[in-house]
Every structure is written in C-alpha cells, then in structure tokens.
PDB file of C-alpha atoms in Angstrom:
ATOM      1  CA  UNK A 127      -8.415 -11.307  -3.863  1.00 96.00           C
ATOM      2  CA  UNK A 128     -12.078 -10.438  -4.053  1.00 95.00           C
ATOM      3  CA  UNK A 129     -12.803 -12.506  -1.105  1.00 95.00           C
ATOM      4  CA  UNK A 130      -9.759 -11.274   0.856  1.00 96.00           C
ATOM      5  CA  UNK A 131     -10.876  -7.576   0.186  1.00 96.00           C
ATOM      6  CA  UNK A 132     -14.601  -8.240   0.774  1.00 95.00           C
ATOM      7  CA  UNK A 133     -14.727  -6.850   4.166  1.00 96.00           C
ATOM      8  CA  UNK A 134     -16.473  -3.446   4.466  1.00 96.00           C
ATOM      9  CA  UNK A 135     -14.504  -2.746   7.619  1.00 96.00           C
ATOM     10  CA  UNK A 136     -11.408  -2.321   5.161  1.00 95.00           C
ATOM     11  CA  UNK A 137     -12.874   0.784   4.008  1.00 94.00           C
ATOM     12  CA  UNK A 138     -13.482   2.436   7.254  1.00 94.00           C
ATOM     13  CA  UNK A 139     -10.721   5.163   6.723  1.00 94.00           C
ATOM     14  CA  UNK A 140     -10.212   5.133   2.981  1.00 90.00           C
ATOM     15  CA  UNK A 141     -14.090   5.167   2.039  1.00 91.00           C
ATOM     16  CA  UNK A 142     -15.586   3.310  -0.701  1.00 93.00           C
ATOM     17  CA  UNK A 143     -17.016  -0.220  -0.754  1.00 95.00           C
ATOM     18  CA  UNK A 144     -15.482  -3.510  -1.653  1.00 96.00           C
ATOM     19  CA  UNK A 145     -15.171  -4.376  -5.392  1.00 96.00           C
ATOM     20  CA  UNK A 146     -16.963  -7.480  -6.553  1.00 95.00           C
ATOM     21  CA  UNK A 147     -14.886 -10.063  -8.356  1.00 94.00           C
ATOM     22  CA  UNK A 148     -15.526  -8.697 -11.978  1.00 96.00           C
ATOM     23  CA  UNK A 149     -14.720  -5.050 -10.818  1.00 96.00           C
ATOM     24  CA  UNK A 150     -11.473  -6.117  -8.993  1.00 95.00           C
ATOM     25  CA  UNK A 151     -10.402  -8.029 -12.068  1.00 95.00           C
ATOM     26  CA  UNK A 152     -11.036  -4.892 -14.354  1.00 97.00           C
ATOM     27  CA  UNK A 153      -9.051  -2.846 -11.787  1.00 95.00           C
ATOM     28  CA  UNK A 154      -6.074  -5.524 -11.789  1.00 95.00           C
ATOM     29  CA  UNK A 155      -6.099  -5.443 -15.588  1.00 96.00           C
ATOM     30  CA  UNK A 156      -5.515  -1.713 -15.552  1.00 96.00           C
ATOM     31  CA  UNK A 157      -2.779  -1.886 -13.140  1.00 94.00           C
ATOM     32  CA  UNK A 158      -1.115  -4.400 -15.132  1.00 94.00           C
ATOM     33  CA  UNK A 159      -1.301  -2.372 -18.276  1.00 95.00           C
ATOM     34  CA  UNK A 160       0.672   0.366 -16.169  1.00 96.00           C
ATOM     35  CA  UNK A 161       0.278   4.084 -15.785  1.00 97.00           C
ATOM     36  CA  UNK A 162      -0.687   5.966 -18.760  1.00 96.00           C
ATOM     37  CA  UNK A 163       1.992   8.605 -17.746  1.00 97.00           C
ATOM     38  CA  UNK A 164       5.401   7.215 -18.831  1.00 96.00           C
ATOM     39  CA  UNK A 165       7.096   9.134 -15.853  1.00 96.00           C
ATOM     40  CA  UNK A 166       4.952   7.165 -13.367  1.00 97.00           C
ATOM     41  CA  UNK A 167       5.214   3.653 -12.508  1.00 96.00           C
ATOM     42  CA  UNK A 168       2.874   1.363 -10.551  1.00 97.00           C
ATOM     43  CA  UNK A 169       4.299  -1.153  -8.598  1.00 97.00           C
ATOM     44  CA  UNK A 170       1.934  -3.869  -7.205  1.00 96.00           C
ATOM     45  CA  UNK A 171       2.097  -7.047  -5.182  1.00 96.00           C
ATOM     46  CA  UNK A 172      -0.337  -9.313  -3.569  1.00 97.00           C
ATOM     47  CA  UNK A 173       0.910 -10.971  -0.349  1.00 98.00           C
ATOM     48  CA  UNK A 174       0.780 -14.489   0.123  1.00 98.00           C
ATOM     49  CA  UNK A 175       0.795 -16.366   3.328  1.00 96.00           C
ATOM     50  CA  UNK A 176       3.239 -19.307   2.695  1.00 94.00           C
ATOM     51  CA  UNK A 177       2.013 -21.528   5.565  1.00 93.00           C
ATOM     52  CA  UNK A 178      -1.464 -21.658   4.148  1.00 93.00           C
ATOM     53  CA  UNK A 179      -0.610 -20.978   0.432  1.00 96.00           C
ATOM     54  CA  UNK A 180      -3.243 -18.180   0.461  1.00 97.00           C
ATOM     55  CA  UNK A 181      -3.507 -14.618  -0.478  1.00 98.00           C
ATOM     56  CA  UNK A 182      -4.066 -12.182   2.343  1.00 98.00           C
ATOM     57  CA  UNK A 183      -3.312  -8.546   1.096  1.00 98.00           C
ATOM     58  CA  UNK A 184      -1.431  -6.245  -1.155  1.00 97.00           C
ATOM     59  CA  UNK A 185       1.305  -3.694  -1.158  1.00 98.00           C
ATOM     60  CA  UNK A 186       1.801  -0.880  -3.838  1.00 98.00           C
ATOM     61  CA  UNK A 187       3.759   1.813  -4.615  1.00 98.00           C
ATOM     62  CA  UNK A 188       3.387   4.719  -7.402  1.00 98.00           C
ATOM     63  CA  UNK A 189       6.738   5.878  -8.303  1.00 98.00           C
ATOM     64  CA  UNK A 190       6.820   9.428  -9.826  1.00 98.00           C
ATOM     65  CA  UNK A 191      10.164   9.673 -11.273  1.00 95.00           C
ATOM     66  CA  UNK A 192      10.429  13.407 -11.950  1.00 95.00           C
ATOM     67  CA  UNK A 193       9.575  13.926  -8.377  1.00 96.00           C
ATOM     68  CA  UNK A 194      12.092  11.060  -7.137  1.00 97.00           C
ATOM     69  CA  UNK A 195       9.175  10.008  -4.941  1.00 98.00           C
ATOM     70  CA  UNK A 196       7.248   6.750  -4.200  1.00 98.00           C
ATOM     71  CA  UNK A 197       3.842   6.951  -2.538  1.00 98.00           C
ATOM     72  CA  UNK A 198       2.968   3.491  -0.841  1.00 98.00           C
ATOM     73  CA  UNK A 199      -0.023   1.798   0.586  1.00 98.00           C
ATOM     74  CA  UNK A 200      -0.916  -1.693   2.060  1.00 98.00           C
ATOM     75  CA  UNK A 201      -3.929  -3.549   2.937  1.00 97.00           C
ATOM     76  CA  UNK A 202      -4.409  -7.054   4.648  1.00 98.00           C
ATOM     77  CA  UNK A 203      -7.566  -8.850   4.968  1.00 97.00           C
ATOM     78  CA  UNK A 204      -9.337  -8.566   8.199  1.00 96.00           C
ATOM     79  CA  UNK A 205      -8.586 -12.106   9.259  1.00 96.00           C
ATOM     80  CA  UNK A 206      -4.880 -11.669   9.172  1.00 97.00           C
ATOM     81  CA  UNK A 207      -4.603  -8.224  10.643  1.00 97.00           C
ATOM     82  CA  UNK A 208      -2.592  -8.036  13.904  1.00 96.00           C
ATOM     83  CA  UNK A 209      -0.113 -10.651  12.946  1.00 97.00           C
ATOM     84  CA  UNK A 210       2.637  -8.150  11.668  1.00 97.00           C
ATOM     85  CA  UNK A 211       2.054  -9.141   7.827  1.00 98.00           C
ATOM     86  CA  UNK A 212       1.504  -5.628   6.823  1.00 98.00           C
ATOM     87  CA  UNK A 213       4.470  -4.317   8.734  1.00 98.00           C
ATOM     88  CA  UNK A 214       6.720  -7.123   7.296  1.00 98.00           C
ATOM     89  CA  UNK A 215       5.395  -6.482   3.643  1.00 98.00           C
ATOM     90  CA  UNK A 216       5.651  -2.511   4.025  1.00 98.00           C
ATOM     91  CA  UNK A 217       9.294  -2.969   5.409  1.00 98.00           C
ATOM     92  CA  UNK A 218      10.183  -5.033   2.341  1.00 98.00           C
ATOM     93  CA  UNK A 219       8.363  -2.619  -0.025  1.00 98.00           C
ATOM     94  CA  UNK A 220      10.207   0.315   1.362  1.00 98.00           C
ATOM     95  CA  UNK A 221      13.690  -1.524   1.488  1.00 97.00           C
ATOM     96  CA  UNK A 222      13.124  -2.379  -2.068  1.00 97.00           C
ATOM     97  CA  UNK A 223      12.174   1.077  -3.086  1.00 97.00           C
ATOM     98  CA  UNK A 224      15.220   2.598  -1.010  1.00 95.00           C
ATOM     99  CA  UNK A 225      17.550   0.483  -3.418  1.00 95.00           C
ATOM    100  CA  UNK A 226      15.886   2.115  -6.508  1.00 95.00           C
ATOM    101  CA  UNK A 227      18.293   5.106  -7.488  1.00 94.00           C
ATOM    102  CA  UNK A 228      15.440   7.150  -8.909  1.00 92.00           C
ATOM    103  CA  UNK A 229      13.644   7.349  -5.648  1.00 97.00           C
ATOM    104  CA  UNK A 230      14.770   9.786  -2.968  1.00 97.00           C
ATOM    105  CA  UNK A 231      11.413   9.983  -1.007  1.00 98.00           C
ATOM    106  CA  UNK A 232       8.899   7.421   0.200  1.00 98.00           C
ATOM    107  CA  UNK A 233       5.537   8.738   1.430  1.00 98.00           C
ATOM    108  CA  UNK A 234       2.264   7.313   2.832  1.00 98.00           C
ATOM    109  CA  UNK A 235      -1.192   9.070   3.650  1.00 98.00           C
ATOM    110  CA  UNK A 236      -2.769   7.602   6.741  1.00 98.00           C
ATOM    111  CA  UNK A 237      -6.019   8.817   8.202  1.00 97.00           C
ATOM    112  CA  UNK A 238      -5.074  10.353  11.800  1.00 97.00           C
ATOM    113  CA  UNK A 239      -7.401   7.890  13.654  1.00 97.00           C
ATOM    114  CA  UNK A 240      -6.002   4.780  11.781  1.00 97.00           C
ATOM    115  CA  UNK A 241      -3.681   3.879  14.518  1.00 97.00           C
ATOM    116  CA  UNK A 242      -2.810   0.319  13.082  1.00 97.00           C
ATOM    117  CA  UNK A 243      -1.885   1.802   9.645  1.00 98.00           C
ATOM    118  CA  UNK A 244       0.296   4.335  11.502  1.00 98.00           C
ATOM    119  CA  UNK A 245       2.063   1.475  13.323  1.00 98.00           C
ATOM    120  CA  UNK A 246       2.794  -0.092   9.975  1.00 98.00           C
ATOM    121  CA  UNK A 247       4.382   3.175   8.398  1.00 98.00           C
ATOM    122  CA  UNK A 248       6.439   3.565  11.603  1.00 98.00           C
ATOM    123  CA  UNK A 249       7.577  -0.027  11.277  1.00 98.00           C
ATOM    124  CA  UNK A 250       8.740   0.697   7.762  1.00 98.00           C
ATOM    125  CA  UNK A 251      10.734   3.574   8.638  1.00 98.00           C
ATOM    126  CA  UNK A 252       8.388   6.488   7.965  1.00 98.00           C
ATOM    127  CA  UNK A 253       7.767   9.321  10.209  1.00 98.00           C
ATOM    128  CA  UNK A 254       4.572  11.460  10.434  1.00 98.00           C
ATOM    129  CA  UNK A 255       4.724  15.183   9.226  1.00 98.00           C
ATOM    130  CA  UNK A 256       2.779  18.184   9.836  1.00 98.00           C
ATOM    131  CA  UNK A 257       1.558  17.992   6.236  1.00 98.00           C
ATOM    132  CA  UNK A 258      -2.064  16.779   5.508  1.00 96.00           C
ATOM    133  CA  UNK A 259      -3.478  15.489   2.003  1.00 93.00           C
ATOM    134  CA  UNK A 260      -7.118  14.819   1.661  1.00 93.00           C
ATOM    135  CA  UNK A 261      -7.690  14.810   5.450  1.00 95.00           C
ATOM    136  CA  UNK A 262      -4.891  12.266   5.991  1.00 97.00           C
ATOM    137  CA  UNK A 263      -1.323  12.782   7.398  1.00 98.00           C
ATOM    138  CA  UNK A 264       1.693  12.520   5.208  1.00 98.00           C
ATOM    139  CA  UNK A 265       4.415  10.317   6.536  1.00 98.00           C
ATOM    140  CA  UNK A 266       7.541  10.511   4.918  1.00 98.00           C
ATOM    141  CA  UNK A 267      10.977   8.748   4.658  1.00 98.00           C
ATOM    142  CA  UNK A 268      13.843  10.550   2.980  1.00 95.00           C
ATOM    143  CA  UNK A 269      17.033   8.704   1.876  1.00 83.00           C
TER     144      UNK A 269
END
C-alpha cells in the first residue's frame, strides 16, 4: 500500500504528504488495534484489483454508535483513478453500512473543488448539504 499511496497528488485536497512504508505500517497497526473509544468502531478495507491481483486503494468508515452515524472515506491510487473503482468500493461500503442496524446516517466530507470525489459520493447515494466541516462540504445519506 505504501507504493499505491505514494503519489503526492493524492494529498492535493486532504493535505499532508505520503507516508513512508514504516509510518504506514505503524498507522495500519493502530487501525487494526481499533478505536480507543468503545463507542466508536474503525472499519477499514484495502481495495484489490482482481484481474491484476494488486492492491489499488482503501475505503474506510468510522462508526459512532451513540450518534448512529458512519463517516466514510476512500482513496484510489493515481494509476487506477477514472475507472470507477472508487465508486464501486464506496457503493459497496455504503450498502454494507446501510445493513447495520446501529447506523442511520452516512456522511462524507469532501473538498468543494474535488469533483471526482464528489462524483464517488453521489454514486454511493450521498447528497451534498449546506453544512461545512473544516472547509469541506458534508455529504449525507439518511436511511
């Protein structure tokens, strides 16, 4: 995944820089350990392109049980963008979340200029709201 996520262009809208292999391993170890808050679950998947048997990105959800809400995000490596992989993965994630009885709302936060990510959110059934969070538009799907 370090190679997949190594392109600085992936950080154009979210900020920061790519993590090196060691830092990414440490991050994944923290994710696998789970949230320190028992009311919050971290759900993380890597995306694998079956035809090439290669990893190409991630989808994730942070589930806040008391709020009955899941915050979702996705990233697909630059070489695989524009092929619908993020939309397919986001639809699958939102579909899975919609079958969880503890989740009533799915949200994503997307930079207003990130048109590709907005298209992914729309494909997953989310709609933009008038709300902003940290300079990003909040997208929402309520069950």
